[in-house]
Tab-separated table of C-alpha atoms and ligand atoms in Angstrom:
chain	number	residue	atom	x	y	z
I	1	MET	CA	0.284	-0.206	-0.290
I	2	ALA	CA	1.401	3.759	-0.693
I	3	LEU	CA	-0.500	7.193	-0.347
I	4	GLU	CA	-1.154	8.558	-4.005
I	5	ARG	CA	-2.667	11.190	-6.044
I	6	THR	CA	-4.115	10.671	-8.846
I	7	PHE	CA	-6.226	13.633	-10.819
I	8	SER	CA	-9.924	13.893	-11.137
I	9	ILE	CA	-12.780	14.972	-13.661
I	10	ILE	CA	-16.179	15.026	-13.253
I	11	LYS	CA	-17.188	16.128	-16.525
I	12	PRO	CA	-20.353	18.330	-18.134
I	13	ASP	CA	-23.086	15.873	-18.316
I	14	ALA	CA	-22.588	15.891	-14.442
I	15	THR	CA	-22.255	19.746	-13.454
I	16	ALA	CA	-25.613	20.274	-16.214
I	17	ARG	CA	-27.171	18.514	-13.504
I	18	ASN	CA	-26.059	20.192	-10.513
I	19	LEU	CA	-24.273	16.246	-9.193
I	20	THR	CA	-21.173	17.608	-7.718
I	21	GLY	CA	-21.468	16.542	-4.645
I	22	LYS	CA	-22.251	13.459	-5.019
I	23	VAL	CA	-20.055	12.400	-6.785
I	24	ILE	CA	-17.226	13.507	-4.522
I	25	ALA	CA	-19.016	12.079	-1.572
I	26	LYS	CA	-18.974	8.954	-3.450
I	27	LEU	CA	-14.972	9.739	-3.546
I	28	GLU	CA	-15.003	10.326	0.277
I	29	ASP	CA	-16.395	7.907	1.196
I	30	ALA	CA	-14.142	5.501	-0.745
I	31	GLY	CA	-11.801	6.863	1.011
I	32	LEU	CA	-10.381	9.783	-1.651
I	33	ARG	CA	-9.327	12.919	0.461
I	34	VAL	CA	-9.902	16.142	-2.162
I	35	VAL	CA	-6.849	17.605	-1.599
I	36	ALA	CA	-7.703	19.708	-4.793
I	37	GLN	CA	-10.515	21.271	-7.201
I	38	LYS	CA	-11.416	24.183	-9.463
I	39	ARG	CA	-14.135	24.613	-11.117
I	40	VAL	CA	-13.234	25.623	-14.628
I	41	LYS	CA	-15.028	25.973	-18.565
I	42	TRP	CA	-12.339	24.652	-20.843
I	43	SER	CA	-11.343	25.364	-24.060
I	44	LYS	CA	-10.772	23.535	-27.920
I	45	ALA	CA	-7.419	23.729	-27.155
I	46	ASP	CA	-7.914	22.477	-23.645
I	47	ALA	CA	-9.567	19.225	-24.184
I	48	GLU	CA	-7.523	18.936	-26.761
I	49	LYS	CA	-4.025	19.194	-25.283
I	50	PHE	CA	-5.487	16.715	-22.613
I	51	TYR	CA	-7.269	14.317	-24.552
I	52	ALA	CA	-3.780	13.984	-27.061
I	53	VAL	CA	-3.244	10.499	-26.055
I	54	HIS	CA	-7.315	9.816	-28.015
I	55	SER	CA	-6.494	11.662	-30.775
I	56	ALA	CA	-6.527	9.121	-33.601
I	57	ARG	CA	-9.335	7.398	-31.946
I	58	PRO	CA	-13.653	7.999	-33.992
I	59	PHE	CA	-14.878	8.987	-30.524
I	60	TYR	CA	-11.763	12.427	-30.301
I	61	ASN	CA	-13.672	14.679	-32.006
I	62	ASP	CA	-17.372	14.647	-29.682
I	63	LEU	CA	-15.239	13.842	-26.687
I	64	VAL	CA	-13.812	17.057	-26.936
I	65	ALA	CA	-17.241	19.072	-27.789
I	66	PHE	CA	-18.390	17.339	-25.182
I	67	MET	CA	-15.518	18.393	-22.334
I	68	THR	CA	-16.229	21.979	-23.901
I	69	SER	CA	-19.607	21.894	-23.634
I	70	GLY	CA	-20.257	23.111	-19.828
I	71	PRO	CA	-18.122	23.532	-16.968
I	72	ILE	CA	-16.361	21.153	-15.058
I	73	VAL	CA	-14.491	20.128	-11.992
I	74	LEU	CA	-10.735	19.261	-11.688
I	75	GLN	CA	-9.078	17.515	-8.391
I	76	VAL	CA	-6.514	16.200	-7.257
I	77	LEU	CA	-7.610	12.611	-4.885
I	78	GLU	CA	-5.276	11.446	-2.504
I	79	GLY	CA	-5.061	8.271	-0.574
I	80	GLU	CA	-3.544	4.897	0.092
I	81	ASN	CA	-3.109	3.435	-3.743
I	82	ALA	CA	-5.678	6.541	-5.358
I	83	ILE	CA	-5.688	5.951	-8.774
I	84	ALA	CA	-7.060	2.002	-8.597
I	85	LYS	CA	-9.249	2.841	-5.397
I	86	ASN	CA	-10.667	6.196	-7.989
I	87	ARG	CA	-10.876	3.850	-11.140
I	88	GLU	CA	-12.505	1.125	-8.799
I	89	VAL	CA	-15.363	3.798	-7.388
I	90	MET	CA	-16.104	5.333	-11.191
I	91	GLY	CA	-16.673	2.168	-13.137
I	92	ALA	CA	-16.075	0.729	-16.138
I	93	THR	CA	-15.815	3.859	-18.897
I	94	ASP	CA	-19.904	2.278	-19.815
I	95	PRO	CA	-21.802	2.219	-17.602
I	96	ALA	CA	-23.853	-0.564	-18.491
I	97	LYS	CA	-20.857	-3.051	-17.887
I	98	ALA	CA	-20.380	-0.794	-14.327
I	99	ASP	CA	-20.663	-2.394	-11.034
I	100	SER	CA	-23.517	-1.724	-8.974
I	101	GLY	CA	-23.396	1.433	-6.409
I	102	THR	CA	-20.126	2.875	-9.308
I	103	ILE	CA	-20.134	6.542	-10.186
I	104	ARG	CA	-20.873	5.783	-13.538
I	105	LYS	CA	-23.977	3.054	-13.132
I	106	GLU	CA	-25.633	5.988	-11.142
I	107	PHE	CA	-24.897	8.899	-12.527
I	108	ALA	CA	-23.560	8.153	-16.052
I	109	GLU	CA	-26.331	8.982	-18.757
I	110	ASN	CA	-23.601	6.972	-21.832
I	111	ILE	CA	-20.319	5.648	-23.394
I	112	GLU	CA	-19.314	8.944	-23.693
I	113	ARG	CA	-21.375	11.371	-20.902
I	114	ASN	CA	-19.492	9.217	-18.163
I	115	SER	CA	-19.865	11.633	-15.312
I	116	VAL	CA	-15.907	11.693	-14.537
I	117	HIS	CA	-12.065	10.945	-15.597
I	118	GLY	CA	-9.894	8.965	-13.392
I	119	SER	CA	-5.877	9.183	-14.381
I	120	ASP	CA	-5.374	5.611	-15.265
I	121	SER	CA	-1.532	5.166	-14.295
I	122	ALA	CA	1.315	6.449	-11.662
I	123	GLU	CA	2.677	8.108	-14.831
I	124	ASN	CA	0.007	9.424	-16.588
I	125	ALA	CA	-2.177	11.083	-12.751
I	126	ALA	CA	1.390	12.659	-12.576
I	127	ALA	CA	1.330	14.606	-16.237
I	128	GLU	CA	-2.614	15.208	-15.731
I	129	ILE	CA	-1.691	16.600	-12.007
I	130	ALA	CA	0.480	18.661	-13.171
I	131	LEU	CA	-1.040	20.301	-16.233
I	132	CYS	CA	-3.967	21.240	-13.950
I	133	PHE	CA	-3.079	22.495	-10.921
I	134	ARG	CA	-0.056	24.465	-10.072
I	135	LEU	CA	1.759	23.018	-6.734
I	136	GLU	CA	0.429	25.438	-4.220
I	137	GLU	CA	-2.655	24.902	-5.780
I	138	ILE	CA	-2.210	21.261	-3.480
I	139	VAL	CA	-2.763	21.194	-0.335
I	140	GLY	CA	-2.920	17.719	1.113
Z	1	ATP	P1	-11.425	8.401	-18.519
Z	1	ATP	O1	-10.016	8.723	-19.122
Z	1	ATP	O2	-12.364	9.359	-19.190
Z	1	ATP	O3	-11.056	8.599	-16.598
Z	1	ATP	P2	-11.429	5.830	-19.668
Z	1	ATP	O4	-10.481	5.357	-19.341
Z	1	ATP	O5	-12.556	4.882	-18.298
Z	1	ATP	O6	-12.521	6.828	-19.059
Z	1	ATP	P3	-10.811	6.213	-22.113
Z	1	ATP	O7	-10.648	4.743	-23.095
Z	1	ATP	O8	-9.578	6.651	-21.561
Z	1	ATP	O9	-11.453	5.259	-20.848
Z	1	ATP	O10	-12.039	7.058	-23.240
Z	1	ATP	C1	-11.887	8.672	-22.410
Z	1	ATP	C2	-13.268	8.869	-22.862
Z	1	ATP	O11	-13.524	9.004	-24.583
Z	1	ATP	C3	-13.847	8.100	-22.127
Z	1	ATP	O12	-14.228	8.165	-20.772
Z	1	ATP	C4	-15.869	8.444	-22.304
Z	1	ATP	O13	-16.146	10.060	-22.167
Z	1	ATP	C5	-14.972	8.751	-24.248
Z	1	ATP	N1	-15.180	7.966	-24.763
Z	1	ATP	C6	-14.624	6.529	-24.361
Z	1	ATP	N2	-15.248	4.890	-25.598
Z	1	ATP	C7	-15.496	5.862	-26.094
Z	1	ATP	C8	-16.828	5.225	-27.485
Z	1	ATP	N3	-16.485	4.020	-27.978
Z	1	ATP	N4	-17.890	6.484	-28.452
Z	1	ATP	C9	-17.935	7.845	-27.471
Z	1	ATP	N5	-16.876	8.252	-26.417
Z	1	ATP	C10	-15.910	7.160	-25.647
Z	2	MG	MG1	-8.665	7.049	-20.549
């Protein structure tokens, strides 16, 4: 077990339905601590940069349009095995395949409008945190 930090986004479908607090409660109930948080609206350039790894995927343009369609909440989460724990509480990418009790099972609308993002590796967590937060904005 190791104390880790991961990067999380509450996506526009969730902010639009006023689910920010409910998503955060799920994260906190799973033992994750919000150590940085800000509500922003991404430009097209912001979303394209963040999702550059998916630029060859057929859903990339739609994903960028979705992620710029409304406010999002950027977070740094801290906890024991935070990266895996967050992926667990998020549930599968497609809410139809997500386990009961997960954020995506309870709140996601579909495979694209799936309410949350979470880093999938330690390397990506560090890169995503560095892209979106200054060190002094993270208070553990
Ligand atoms: P995230 O990276 O947001 O935490 P993930 O790791 O479960 O989710 P990825 O494969 O990295 O899923 O895809 C990134 C995002 O792109 C998904 O969360 C979803 O919003 C969107 N997406 C993924 N697959 C599809 C698809 N087949 N059709 C439409 N959108 C998709
Ligand atoms: Mg991913």
